[in-house]
Short mmCIF file of C-alpha atoms in Angstrom, two decimals:
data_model
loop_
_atom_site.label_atom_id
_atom_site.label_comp_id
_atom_site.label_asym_id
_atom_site.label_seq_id
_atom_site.Cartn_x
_atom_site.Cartn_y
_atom_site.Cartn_z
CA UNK A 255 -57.42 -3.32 -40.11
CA UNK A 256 -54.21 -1.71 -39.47
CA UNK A 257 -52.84 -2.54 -35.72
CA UNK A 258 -49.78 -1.53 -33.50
CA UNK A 259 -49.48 -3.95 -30.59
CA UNK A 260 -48.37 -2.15 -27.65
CA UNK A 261 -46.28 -4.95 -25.45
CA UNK A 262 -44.73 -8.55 -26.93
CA UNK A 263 -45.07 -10.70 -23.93
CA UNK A 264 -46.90 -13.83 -23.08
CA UNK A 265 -50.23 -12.38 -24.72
CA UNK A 266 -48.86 -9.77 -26.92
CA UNK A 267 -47.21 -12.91 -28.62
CA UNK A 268 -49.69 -15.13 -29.21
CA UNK A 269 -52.10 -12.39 -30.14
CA UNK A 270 -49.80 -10.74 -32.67
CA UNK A 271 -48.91 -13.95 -34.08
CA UNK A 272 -52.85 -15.04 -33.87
CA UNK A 273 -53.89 -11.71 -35.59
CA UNK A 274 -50.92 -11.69 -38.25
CA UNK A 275 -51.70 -15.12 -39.29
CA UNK A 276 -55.64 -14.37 -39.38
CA UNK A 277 -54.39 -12.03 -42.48
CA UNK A 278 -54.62 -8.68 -40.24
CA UNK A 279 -51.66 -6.39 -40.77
CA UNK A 280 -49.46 -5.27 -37.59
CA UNK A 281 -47.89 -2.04 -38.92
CA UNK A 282 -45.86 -1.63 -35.96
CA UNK A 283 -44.55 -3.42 -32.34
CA UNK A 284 -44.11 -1.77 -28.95
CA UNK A 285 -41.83 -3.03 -25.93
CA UNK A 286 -39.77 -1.03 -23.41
CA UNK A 287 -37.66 -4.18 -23.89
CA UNK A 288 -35.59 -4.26 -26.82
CA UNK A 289 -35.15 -7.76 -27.48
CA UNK A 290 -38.42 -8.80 -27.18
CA UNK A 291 -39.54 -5.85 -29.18
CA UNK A 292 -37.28 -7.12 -32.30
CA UNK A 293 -38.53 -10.55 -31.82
CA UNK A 294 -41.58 -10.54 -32.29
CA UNK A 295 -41.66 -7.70 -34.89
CA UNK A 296 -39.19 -9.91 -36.67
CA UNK A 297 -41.67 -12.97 -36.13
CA UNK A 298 -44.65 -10.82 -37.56
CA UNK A 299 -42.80 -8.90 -40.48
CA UNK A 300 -43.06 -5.58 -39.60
CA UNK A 301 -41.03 -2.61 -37.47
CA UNK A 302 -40.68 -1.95 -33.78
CA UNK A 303 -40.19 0.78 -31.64
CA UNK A 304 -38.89 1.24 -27.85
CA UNK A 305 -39.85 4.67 -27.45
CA UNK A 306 -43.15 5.54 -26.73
CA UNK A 307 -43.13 9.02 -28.96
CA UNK A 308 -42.33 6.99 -32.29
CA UNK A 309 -45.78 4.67 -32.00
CA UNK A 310 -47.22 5.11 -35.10
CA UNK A 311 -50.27 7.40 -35.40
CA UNK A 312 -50.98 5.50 -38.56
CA UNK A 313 -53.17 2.32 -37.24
CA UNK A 314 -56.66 1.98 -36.96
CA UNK A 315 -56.23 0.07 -33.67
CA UNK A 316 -54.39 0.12 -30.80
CA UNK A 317 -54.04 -2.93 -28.89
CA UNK A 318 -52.14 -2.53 -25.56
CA UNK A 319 -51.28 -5.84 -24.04
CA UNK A 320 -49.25 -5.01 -21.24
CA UNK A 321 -49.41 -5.44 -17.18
CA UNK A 322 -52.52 -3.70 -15.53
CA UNK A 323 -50.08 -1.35 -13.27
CA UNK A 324 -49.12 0.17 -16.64
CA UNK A 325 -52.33 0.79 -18.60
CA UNK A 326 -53.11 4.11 -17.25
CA UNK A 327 -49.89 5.61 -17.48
CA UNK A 328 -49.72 4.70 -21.06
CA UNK A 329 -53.15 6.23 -21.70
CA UNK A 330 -52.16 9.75 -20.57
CA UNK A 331 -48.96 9.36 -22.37
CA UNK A 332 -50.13 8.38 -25.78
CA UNK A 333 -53.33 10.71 -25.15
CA UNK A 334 -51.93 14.00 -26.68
CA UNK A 335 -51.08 12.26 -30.23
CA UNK A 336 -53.67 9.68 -30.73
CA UNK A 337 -56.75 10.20 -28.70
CA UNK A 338 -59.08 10.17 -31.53
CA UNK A 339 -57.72 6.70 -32.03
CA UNK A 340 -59.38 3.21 -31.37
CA UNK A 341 -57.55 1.75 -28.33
CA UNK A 342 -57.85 -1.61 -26.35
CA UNK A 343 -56.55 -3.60 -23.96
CA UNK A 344 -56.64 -7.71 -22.82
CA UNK A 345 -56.61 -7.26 -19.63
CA UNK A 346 -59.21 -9.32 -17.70
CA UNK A 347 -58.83 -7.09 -14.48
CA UNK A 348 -58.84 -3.57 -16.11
CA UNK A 349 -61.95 -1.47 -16.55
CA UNK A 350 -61.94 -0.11 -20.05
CA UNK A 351 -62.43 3.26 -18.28
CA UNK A 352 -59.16 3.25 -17.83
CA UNK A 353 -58.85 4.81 -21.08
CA UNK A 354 -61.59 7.42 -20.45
CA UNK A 355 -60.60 11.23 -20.33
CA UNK A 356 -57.89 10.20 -22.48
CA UNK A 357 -59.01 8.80 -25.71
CA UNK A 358 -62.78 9.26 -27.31
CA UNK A 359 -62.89 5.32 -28.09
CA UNK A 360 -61.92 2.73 -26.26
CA UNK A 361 -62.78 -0.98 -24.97
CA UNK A 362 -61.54 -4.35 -24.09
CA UNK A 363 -60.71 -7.15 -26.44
CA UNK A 364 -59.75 -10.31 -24.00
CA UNK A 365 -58.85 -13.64 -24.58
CA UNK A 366 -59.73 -16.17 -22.32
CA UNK A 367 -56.99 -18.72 -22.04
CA UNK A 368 -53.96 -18.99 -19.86
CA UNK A 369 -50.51 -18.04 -22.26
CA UNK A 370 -47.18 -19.68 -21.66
CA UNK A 371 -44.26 -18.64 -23.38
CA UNK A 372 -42.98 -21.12 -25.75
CA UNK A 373 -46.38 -23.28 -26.12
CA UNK A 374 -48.69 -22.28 -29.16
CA UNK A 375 -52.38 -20.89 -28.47
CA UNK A 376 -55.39 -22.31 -30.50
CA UNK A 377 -57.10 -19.48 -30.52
CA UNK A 378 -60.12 -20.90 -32.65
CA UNK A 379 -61.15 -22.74 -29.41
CA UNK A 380 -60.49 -20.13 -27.57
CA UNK A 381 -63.05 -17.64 -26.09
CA UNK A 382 -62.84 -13.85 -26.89
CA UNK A 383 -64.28 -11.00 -24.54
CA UNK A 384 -64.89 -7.64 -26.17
CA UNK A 385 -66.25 -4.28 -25.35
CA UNK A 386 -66.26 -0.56 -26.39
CA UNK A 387 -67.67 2.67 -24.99
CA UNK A 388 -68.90 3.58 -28.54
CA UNK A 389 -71.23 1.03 -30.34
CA UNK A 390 -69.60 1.04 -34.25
CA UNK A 391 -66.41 0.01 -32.33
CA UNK A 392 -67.51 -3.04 -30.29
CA UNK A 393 -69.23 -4.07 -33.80
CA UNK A 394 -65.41 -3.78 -35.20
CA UNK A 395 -63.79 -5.75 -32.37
CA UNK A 396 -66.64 -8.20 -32.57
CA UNK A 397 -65.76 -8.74 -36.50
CA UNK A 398 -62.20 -8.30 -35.70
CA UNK A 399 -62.25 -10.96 -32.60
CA UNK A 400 -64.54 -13.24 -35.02
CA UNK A 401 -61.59 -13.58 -37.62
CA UNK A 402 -60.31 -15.36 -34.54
CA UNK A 403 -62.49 -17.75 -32.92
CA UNK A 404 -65.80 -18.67 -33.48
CA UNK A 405 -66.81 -17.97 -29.61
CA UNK A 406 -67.36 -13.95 -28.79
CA UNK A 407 -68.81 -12.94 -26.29
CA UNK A 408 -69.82 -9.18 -25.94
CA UNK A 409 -69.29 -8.70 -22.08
CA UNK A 410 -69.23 -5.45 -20.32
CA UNK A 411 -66.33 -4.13 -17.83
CA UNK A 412 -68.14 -5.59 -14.97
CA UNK A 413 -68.80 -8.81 -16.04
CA UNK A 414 -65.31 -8.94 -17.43
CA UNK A 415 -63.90 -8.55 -14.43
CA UNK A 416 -65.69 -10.89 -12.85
CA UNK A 417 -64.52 -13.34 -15.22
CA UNK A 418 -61.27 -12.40 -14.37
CA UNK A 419 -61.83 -13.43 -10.97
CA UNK A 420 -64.19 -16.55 -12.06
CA UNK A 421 -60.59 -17.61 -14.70
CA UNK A 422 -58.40 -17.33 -11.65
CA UNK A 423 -60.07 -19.85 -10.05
CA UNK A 424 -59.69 -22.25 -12.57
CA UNK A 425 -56.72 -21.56 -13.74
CA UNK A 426 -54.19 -20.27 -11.31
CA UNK A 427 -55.79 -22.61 -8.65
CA UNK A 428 -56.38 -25.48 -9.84
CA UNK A 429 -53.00 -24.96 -11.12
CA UNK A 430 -51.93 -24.62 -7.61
CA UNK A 431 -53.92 -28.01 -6.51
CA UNK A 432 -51.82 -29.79 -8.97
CA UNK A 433 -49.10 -28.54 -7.59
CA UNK A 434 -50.01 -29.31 -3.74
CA UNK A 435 -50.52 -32.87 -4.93
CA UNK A 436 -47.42 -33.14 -6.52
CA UNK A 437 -45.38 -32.06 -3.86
CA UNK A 438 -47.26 -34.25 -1.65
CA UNK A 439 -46.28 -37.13 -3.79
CA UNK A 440 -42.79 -35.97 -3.68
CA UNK A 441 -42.73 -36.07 -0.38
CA UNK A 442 -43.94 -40.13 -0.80
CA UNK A 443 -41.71 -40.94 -3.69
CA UNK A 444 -44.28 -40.92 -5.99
CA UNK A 445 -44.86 -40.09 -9.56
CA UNK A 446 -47.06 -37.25 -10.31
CA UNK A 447 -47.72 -39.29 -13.80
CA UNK A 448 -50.26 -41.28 -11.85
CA UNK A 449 -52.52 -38.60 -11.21
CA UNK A 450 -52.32 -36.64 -14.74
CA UNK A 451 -55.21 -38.76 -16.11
CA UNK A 452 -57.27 -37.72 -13.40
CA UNK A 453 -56.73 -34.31 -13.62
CA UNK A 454 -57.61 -34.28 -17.38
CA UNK A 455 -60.51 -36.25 -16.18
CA UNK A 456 -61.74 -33.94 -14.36
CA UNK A 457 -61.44 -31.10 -16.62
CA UNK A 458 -63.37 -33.34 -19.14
CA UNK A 459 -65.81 -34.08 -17.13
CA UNK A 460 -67.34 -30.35 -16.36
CA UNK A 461 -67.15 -29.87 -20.74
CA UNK A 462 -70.39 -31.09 -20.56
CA UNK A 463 -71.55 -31.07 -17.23
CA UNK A 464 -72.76 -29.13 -14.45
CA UNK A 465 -69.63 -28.90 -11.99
CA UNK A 466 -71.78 -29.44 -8.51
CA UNK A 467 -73.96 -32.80 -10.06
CA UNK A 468 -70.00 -34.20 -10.99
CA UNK A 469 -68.80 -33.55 -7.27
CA UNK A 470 -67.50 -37.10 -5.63
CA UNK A 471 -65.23 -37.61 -2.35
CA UNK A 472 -65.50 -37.46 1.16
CA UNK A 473 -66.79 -33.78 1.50
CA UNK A 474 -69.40 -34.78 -0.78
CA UNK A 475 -70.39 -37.52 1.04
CA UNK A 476 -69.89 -36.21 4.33
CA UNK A 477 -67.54 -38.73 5.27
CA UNK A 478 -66.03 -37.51 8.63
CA UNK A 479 -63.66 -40.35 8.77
CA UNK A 480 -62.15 -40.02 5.76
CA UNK A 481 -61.48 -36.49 6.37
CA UNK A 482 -60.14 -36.76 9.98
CA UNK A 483 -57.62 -39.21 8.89
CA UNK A 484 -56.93 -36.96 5.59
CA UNK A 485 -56.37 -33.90 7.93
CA UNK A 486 -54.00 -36.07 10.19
CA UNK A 487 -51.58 -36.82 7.26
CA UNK A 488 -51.73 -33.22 6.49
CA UNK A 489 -50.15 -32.34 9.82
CA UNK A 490 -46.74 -31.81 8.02
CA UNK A 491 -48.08 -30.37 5.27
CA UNK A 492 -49.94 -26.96 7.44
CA UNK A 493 -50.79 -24.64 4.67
CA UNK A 494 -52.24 -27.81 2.77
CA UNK A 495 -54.42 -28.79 5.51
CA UNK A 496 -55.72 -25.38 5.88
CA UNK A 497 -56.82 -25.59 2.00
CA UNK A 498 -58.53 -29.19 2.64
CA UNK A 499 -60.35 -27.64 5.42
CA UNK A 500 -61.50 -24.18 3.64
CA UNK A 501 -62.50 -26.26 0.64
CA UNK A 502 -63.46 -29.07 2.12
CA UNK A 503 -65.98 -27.23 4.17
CA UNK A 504 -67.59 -25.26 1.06
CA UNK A 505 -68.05 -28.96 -0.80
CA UNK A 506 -69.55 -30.33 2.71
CA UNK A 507 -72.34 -27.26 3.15
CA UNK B 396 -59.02 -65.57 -12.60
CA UNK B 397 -61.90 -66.63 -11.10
CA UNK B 398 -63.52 -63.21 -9.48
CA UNK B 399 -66.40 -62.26 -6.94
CA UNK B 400 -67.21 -58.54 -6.67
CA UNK B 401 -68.73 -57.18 -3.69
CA UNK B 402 -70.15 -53.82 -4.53
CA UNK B 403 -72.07 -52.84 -7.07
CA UNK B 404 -71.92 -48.53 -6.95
CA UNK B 405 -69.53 -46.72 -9.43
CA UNK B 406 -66.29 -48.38 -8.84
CA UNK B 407 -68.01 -51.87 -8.69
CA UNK B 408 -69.98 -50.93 -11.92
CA UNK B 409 -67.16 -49.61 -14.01
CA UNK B 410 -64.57 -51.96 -12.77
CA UNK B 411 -66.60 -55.46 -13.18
CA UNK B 412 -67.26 -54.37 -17.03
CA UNK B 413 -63.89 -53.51 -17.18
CA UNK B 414 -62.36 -57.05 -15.97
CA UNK B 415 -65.46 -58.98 -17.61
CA UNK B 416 -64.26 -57.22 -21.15
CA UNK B 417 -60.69 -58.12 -20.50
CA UNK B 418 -61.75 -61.73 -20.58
CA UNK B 419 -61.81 -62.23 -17.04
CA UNK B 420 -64.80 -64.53 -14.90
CA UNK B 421 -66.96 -62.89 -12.93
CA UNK B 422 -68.28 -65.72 -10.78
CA UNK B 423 -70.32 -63.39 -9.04
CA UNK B 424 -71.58 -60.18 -7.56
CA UNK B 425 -72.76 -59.29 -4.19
CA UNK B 426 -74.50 -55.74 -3.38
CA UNK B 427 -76.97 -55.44 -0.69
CA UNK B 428 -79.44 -53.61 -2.96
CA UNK B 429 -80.71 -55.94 -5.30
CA UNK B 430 -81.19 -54.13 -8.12
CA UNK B 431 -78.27 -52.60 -8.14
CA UNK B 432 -76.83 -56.72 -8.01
CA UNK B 433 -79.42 -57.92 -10.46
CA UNK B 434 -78.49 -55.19 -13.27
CA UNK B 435 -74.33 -55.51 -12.66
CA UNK B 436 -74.44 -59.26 -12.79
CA UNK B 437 -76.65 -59.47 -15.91
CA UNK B 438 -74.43 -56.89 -17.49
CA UNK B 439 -71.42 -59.30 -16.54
CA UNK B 440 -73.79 -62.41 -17.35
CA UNK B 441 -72.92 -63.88 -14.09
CA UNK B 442 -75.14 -64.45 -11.10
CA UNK B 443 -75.82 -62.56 -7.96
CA UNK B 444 -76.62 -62.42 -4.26
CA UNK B 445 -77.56 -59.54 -1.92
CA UNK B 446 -76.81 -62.20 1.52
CA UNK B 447 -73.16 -62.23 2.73
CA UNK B 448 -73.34 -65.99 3.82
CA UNK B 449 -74.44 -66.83 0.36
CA UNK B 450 -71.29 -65.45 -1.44
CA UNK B 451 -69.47 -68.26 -3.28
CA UNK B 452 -66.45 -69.84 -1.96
CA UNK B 453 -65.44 -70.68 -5.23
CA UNK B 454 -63.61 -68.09 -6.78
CA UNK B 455 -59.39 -67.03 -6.28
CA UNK B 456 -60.25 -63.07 -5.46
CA UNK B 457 -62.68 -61.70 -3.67
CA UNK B 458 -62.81 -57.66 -4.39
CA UNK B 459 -64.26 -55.50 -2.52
CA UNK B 460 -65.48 -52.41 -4.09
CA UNK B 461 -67.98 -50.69 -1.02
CA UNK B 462 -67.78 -48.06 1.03
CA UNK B 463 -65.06 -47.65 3.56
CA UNK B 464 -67.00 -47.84 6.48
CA UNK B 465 -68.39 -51.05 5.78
CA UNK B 466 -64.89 -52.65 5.15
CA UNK B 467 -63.60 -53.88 8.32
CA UNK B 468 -67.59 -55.53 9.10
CA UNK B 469 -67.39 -57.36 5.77
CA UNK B 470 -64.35 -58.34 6.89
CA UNK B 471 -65.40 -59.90 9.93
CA UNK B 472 -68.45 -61.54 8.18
CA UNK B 473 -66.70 -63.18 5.29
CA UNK B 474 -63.27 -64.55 7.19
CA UNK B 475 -65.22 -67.97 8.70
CA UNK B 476 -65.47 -69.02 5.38
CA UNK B 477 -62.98 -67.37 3.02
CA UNK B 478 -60.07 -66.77 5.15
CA UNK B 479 -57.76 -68.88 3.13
CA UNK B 480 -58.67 -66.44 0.07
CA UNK B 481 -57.26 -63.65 -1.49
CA UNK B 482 -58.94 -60.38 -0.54
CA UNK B 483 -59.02 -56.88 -1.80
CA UNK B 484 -60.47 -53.97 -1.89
CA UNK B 485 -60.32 -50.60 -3.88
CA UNK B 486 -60.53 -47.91 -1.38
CA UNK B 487 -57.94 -45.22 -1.59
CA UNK B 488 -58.47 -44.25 2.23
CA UNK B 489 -58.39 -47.51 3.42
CA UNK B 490 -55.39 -49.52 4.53
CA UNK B 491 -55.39 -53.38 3.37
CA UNK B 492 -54.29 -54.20 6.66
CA UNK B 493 -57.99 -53.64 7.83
CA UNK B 494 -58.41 -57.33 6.41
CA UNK B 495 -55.91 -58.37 8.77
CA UNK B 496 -56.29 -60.59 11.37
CA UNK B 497 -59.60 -61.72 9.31
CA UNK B 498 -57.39 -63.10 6.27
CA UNK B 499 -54.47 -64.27 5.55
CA UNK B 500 -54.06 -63.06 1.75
CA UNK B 501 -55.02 -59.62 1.24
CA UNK B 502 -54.39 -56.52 -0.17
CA UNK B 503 -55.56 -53.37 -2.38
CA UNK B 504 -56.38 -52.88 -6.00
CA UNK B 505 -57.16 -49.14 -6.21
CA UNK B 506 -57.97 -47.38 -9.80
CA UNK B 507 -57.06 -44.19 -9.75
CA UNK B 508 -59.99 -42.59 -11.52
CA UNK B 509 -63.05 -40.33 -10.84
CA UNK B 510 -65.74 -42.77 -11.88
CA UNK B 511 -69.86 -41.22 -12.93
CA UNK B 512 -72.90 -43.47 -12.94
CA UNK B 513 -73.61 -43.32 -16.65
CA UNK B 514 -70.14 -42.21 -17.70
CA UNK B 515 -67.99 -44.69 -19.28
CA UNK B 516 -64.04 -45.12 -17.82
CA UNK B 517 -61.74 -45.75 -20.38
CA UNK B 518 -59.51 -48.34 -17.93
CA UNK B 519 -56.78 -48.21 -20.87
CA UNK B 520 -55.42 -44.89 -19.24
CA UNK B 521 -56.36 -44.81 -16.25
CA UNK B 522 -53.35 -45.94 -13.63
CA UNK B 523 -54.10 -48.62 -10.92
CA UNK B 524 -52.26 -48.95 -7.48
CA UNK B 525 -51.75 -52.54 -6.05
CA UNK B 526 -50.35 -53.73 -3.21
CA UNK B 527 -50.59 -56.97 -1.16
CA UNK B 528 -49.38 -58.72 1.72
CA UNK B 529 -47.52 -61.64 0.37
CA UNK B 530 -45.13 -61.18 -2.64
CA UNK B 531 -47.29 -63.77 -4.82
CA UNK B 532 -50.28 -61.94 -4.42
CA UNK B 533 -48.64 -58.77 -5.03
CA UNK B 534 -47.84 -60.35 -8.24
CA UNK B 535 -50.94 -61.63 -9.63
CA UNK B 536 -52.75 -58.64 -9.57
CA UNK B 537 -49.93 -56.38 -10.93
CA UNK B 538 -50.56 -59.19 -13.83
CA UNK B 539 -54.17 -59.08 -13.19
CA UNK B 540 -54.14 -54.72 -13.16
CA UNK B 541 -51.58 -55.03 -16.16
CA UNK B 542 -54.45 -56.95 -18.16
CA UNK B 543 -56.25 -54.24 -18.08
CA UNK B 544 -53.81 -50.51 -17.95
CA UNK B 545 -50.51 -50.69 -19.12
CA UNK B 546 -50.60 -48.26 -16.05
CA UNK B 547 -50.10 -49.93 -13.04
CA UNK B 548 -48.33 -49.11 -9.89
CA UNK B 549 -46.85 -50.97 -6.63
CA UNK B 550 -48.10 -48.57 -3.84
CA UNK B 551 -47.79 -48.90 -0.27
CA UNK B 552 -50.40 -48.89 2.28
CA UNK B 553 -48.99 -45.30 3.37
CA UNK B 554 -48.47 -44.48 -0.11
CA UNK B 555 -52.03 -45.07 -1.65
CA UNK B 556 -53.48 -42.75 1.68
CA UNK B 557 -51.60 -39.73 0.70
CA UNK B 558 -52.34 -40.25 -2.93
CA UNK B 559 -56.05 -40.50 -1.97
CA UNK B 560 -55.40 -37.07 -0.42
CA UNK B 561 -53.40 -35.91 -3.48
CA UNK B 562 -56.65 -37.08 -5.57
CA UNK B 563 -58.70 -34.83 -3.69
CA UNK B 564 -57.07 -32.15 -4.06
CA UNK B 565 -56.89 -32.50 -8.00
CA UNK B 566 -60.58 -34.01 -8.28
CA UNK B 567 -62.87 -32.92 -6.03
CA UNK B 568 -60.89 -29.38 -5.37
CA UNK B 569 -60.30 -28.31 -8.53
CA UNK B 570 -64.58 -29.12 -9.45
CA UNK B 571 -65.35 -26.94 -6.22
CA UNK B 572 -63.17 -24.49 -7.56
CA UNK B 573 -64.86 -24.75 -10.93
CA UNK B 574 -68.04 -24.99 -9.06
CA UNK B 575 -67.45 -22.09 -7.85
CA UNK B 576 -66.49 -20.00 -11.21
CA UNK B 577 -69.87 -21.15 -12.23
CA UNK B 578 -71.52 -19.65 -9.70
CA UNK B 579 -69.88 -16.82 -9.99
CA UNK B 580 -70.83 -16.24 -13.88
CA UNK B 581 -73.82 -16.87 -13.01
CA UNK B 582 -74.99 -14.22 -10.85
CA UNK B 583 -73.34 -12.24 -13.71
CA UNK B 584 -75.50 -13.72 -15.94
CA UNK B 585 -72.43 -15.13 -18.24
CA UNK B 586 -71.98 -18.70 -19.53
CA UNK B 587 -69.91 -21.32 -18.06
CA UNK B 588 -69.06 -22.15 -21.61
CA UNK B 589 -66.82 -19.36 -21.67
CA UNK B 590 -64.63 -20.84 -18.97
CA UNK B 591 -64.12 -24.39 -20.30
CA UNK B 592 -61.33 -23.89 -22.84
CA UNK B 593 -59.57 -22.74 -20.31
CA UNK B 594 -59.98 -25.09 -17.87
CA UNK B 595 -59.01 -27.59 -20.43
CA UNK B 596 -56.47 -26.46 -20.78
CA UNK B 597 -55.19 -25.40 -17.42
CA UNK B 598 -55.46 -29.73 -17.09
CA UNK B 599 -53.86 -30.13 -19.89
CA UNK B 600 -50.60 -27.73 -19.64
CA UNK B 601 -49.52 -30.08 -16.43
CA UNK B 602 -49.79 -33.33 -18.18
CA UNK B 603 -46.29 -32.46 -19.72
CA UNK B 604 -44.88 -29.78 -17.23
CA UNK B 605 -44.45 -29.25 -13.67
CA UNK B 606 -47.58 -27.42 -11.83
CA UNK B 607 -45.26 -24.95 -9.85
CA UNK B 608 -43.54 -24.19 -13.15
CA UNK B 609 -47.08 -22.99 -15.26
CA UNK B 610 -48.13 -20.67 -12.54
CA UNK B 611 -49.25 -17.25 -13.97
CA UNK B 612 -51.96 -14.93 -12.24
CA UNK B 613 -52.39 -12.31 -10.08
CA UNK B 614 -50.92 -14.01 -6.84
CA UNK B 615 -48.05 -15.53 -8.78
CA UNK B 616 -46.64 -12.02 -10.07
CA UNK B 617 -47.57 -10.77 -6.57
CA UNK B 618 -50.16 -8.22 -7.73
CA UNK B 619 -51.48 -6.90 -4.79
CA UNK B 620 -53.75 -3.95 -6.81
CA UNK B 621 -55.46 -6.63 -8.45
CA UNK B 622 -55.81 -9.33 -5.58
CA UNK B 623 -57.67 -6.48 -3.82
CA UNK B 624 -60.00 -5.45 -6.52
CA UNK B 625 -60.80 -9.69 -6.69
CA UNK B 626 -61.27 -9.64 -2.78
CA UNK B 627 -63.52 -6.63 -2.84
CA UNK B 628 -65.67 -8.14 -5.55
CA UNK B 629 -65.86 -11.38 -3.48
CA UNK B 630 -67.62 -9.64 -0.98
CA UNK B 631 -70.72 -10.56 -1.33
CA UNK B 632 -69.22 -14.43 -1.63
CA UNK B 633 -67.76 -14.68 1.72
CA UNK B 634 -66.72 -18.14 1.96
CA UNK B 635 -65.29 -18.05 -1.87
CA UNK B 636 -63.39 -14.65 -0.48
CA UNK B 637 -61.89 -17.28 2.03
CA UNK B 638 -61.03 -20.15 -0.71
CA UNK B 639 -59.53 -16.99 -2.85
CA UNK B 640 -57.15 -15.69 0.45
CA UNK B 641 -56.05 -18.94 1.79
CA UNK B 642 -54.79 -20.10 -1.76
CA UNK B 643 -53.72 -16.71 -3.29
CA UNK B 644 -51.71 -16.39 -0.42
CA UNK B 645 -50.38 -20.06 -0.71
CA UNK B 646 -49.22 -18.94 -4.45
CA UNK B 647 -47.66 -15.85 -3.02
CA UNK B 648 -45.74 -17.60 -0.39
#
């Protein structure tokens, strides 16, 4: 399958690189930004463009891995020159319909996994989403996300969406209950080392388990002692202690 | 050392195999429900009693691995006899000075772990927070905690609190949050299974960078369009719309 990969951050990245090592030829790279653009076309052998106009009408798929504020305006741009094209995006929070009135075939091809510049992706652990408005296509993405990762999942814009919203919960915060605890450590002069094996712990522990039957802790037990004097040290900490209570009080009911 | 454990839940359970396998004597165990006591101490091949005034006078700690509310009480029970010993227990809620006044030696001996009937604890990486009164003490069971994590950790009373509130957060939080994610994909008839790469790996990206550094998301780019499409989906979740507001807008901030 011939693919230009419209954007080269975070995802557009690791997907290009995922895709070019999976044996799938990128014929061309799109970024506004030129440096980022040459990077990774340099990193996956092949050309780049800045200019929206010179994309290549010469791929099978499009694969546009840019912010959600973006997609639409792309659409209607690209529209006039390609819209009997295969196009795509990875967005977890973007209907596919975005593409709709503008292209003939379109869907969603999203991985599931948080993307950090400068740390690799394994995507053959990692989940893939995909969808299409037209049947043949979704089979192609399927095949296509397949060369990937063993785990697919056809999912429809809905769902995906509400994946999106399921993924920031355990991603960006969690993420931001580490952090909470390591500024309150901070704050003590303590090293967040000591709790790192519990997080992973914790993380482990849901692999293979229902979340709710591995719930521990004084919500869980309903110990109102514990979590007056908990809410007490929080005094300095205000924004913290209104977390503990909001969660706190969903674990309790 | 010569060792009686009082408590026989998790953190009794997982600890007592723990010291017992690290060569240590278990001269007995004490747990109110006897077969809880019956099946630790013939795990530790050791003896047991479910009667306070029964418990052996013979050993050099005494750890106490119950419940915080029944701390203090046990405290009261036991100092008659014991007073002269060395006391602990392995409460992260708890200050050690609730032995005081009842003994003279005493102090904590907290592993910082989530612990799982049925669920082994690997004690190797798993860091443990002592303290004691008297230097000596403090001492012997930073040698006594070394014997079994190269992990261990000189914590003060006011320290080990706010890391039991730190632990919360990344413990039983973080599950509530994945609890919730679950939930979620479920009424959208999806699989948890697609989540858990990714909240593998959301545990695992902090065990070698800073939390506030690895934030991504919605909130952290200060997406409003999509934090409103999340909220308006959350309606018909109105206390996870509350967990998603109060921490979306602590990522914001």
């Amino acid at each position: 399958m011939h693919i230009v990969l419209i954007g080269a951050g975070n995802m557009g990245t690791h997907l290009g690189k995922a895709l070019h090592q999976a044996g799938h030829k990128i014929v061309q790279v799109f970024s506004r930004t030129r440096p980022r653009a040459e990077k990774l076309a340099k990193l996956l052998g092949t050309s780049y463009t800045t200019q929206l106009h010179r994309i290549s009408d010469e791929a099978d798929l499009y694969i546009v891995a840019i912010h959600d504020d973006g997609i639409a305006g792309l659409a209607e741009n690209l529209s006039s020159r390609l819209s009997d094209k295969l196009i795509v995006h990875t967005s977890g929070a973007t209907a596919s319909t975005v593409f709709d009135g503008y292209f003939e075939r379109f869907g969603a091809f999203y991985p599931l996994q948080t993307m950090t510049v400068g740390k690799a992706v394994d995507f053959t652990t990692l989940p893939i989403c995909i969808d299409a408005k037209k049947p043949a296509d979704a089979d192609g993405l399927f095949d296509l996300a397949k060369t990937l990762t063993p785990k697919v999942y056809r999912v429809t814009d809905e769902q995906r969406q509400m994946l999106h919203v399921a993924a920031v919960f355990v991603n960006n915060f969690s993420n931001h209950l580490y952090h909470i605890a390591s500024d309150i450590l901070q704050k003590e002069n303590l090293d967040f080392d000591i709790l790192k094996p519990l997080i992973l712990e914790t993380a482990l522990k849901v692999q293979h388990a229902e979340p709710k039957d591995m719930q521990t802790g004084p919500a869980a037990r309903g110990d109102q002692q514990v979590i007056e004097r908990h809410l007490k040290y929080l005094e300095e900490f205000p924004e913290y202690k209104k977390v503990y209570e909001v969660i706190s009080g969903g674990i309790f009911k």
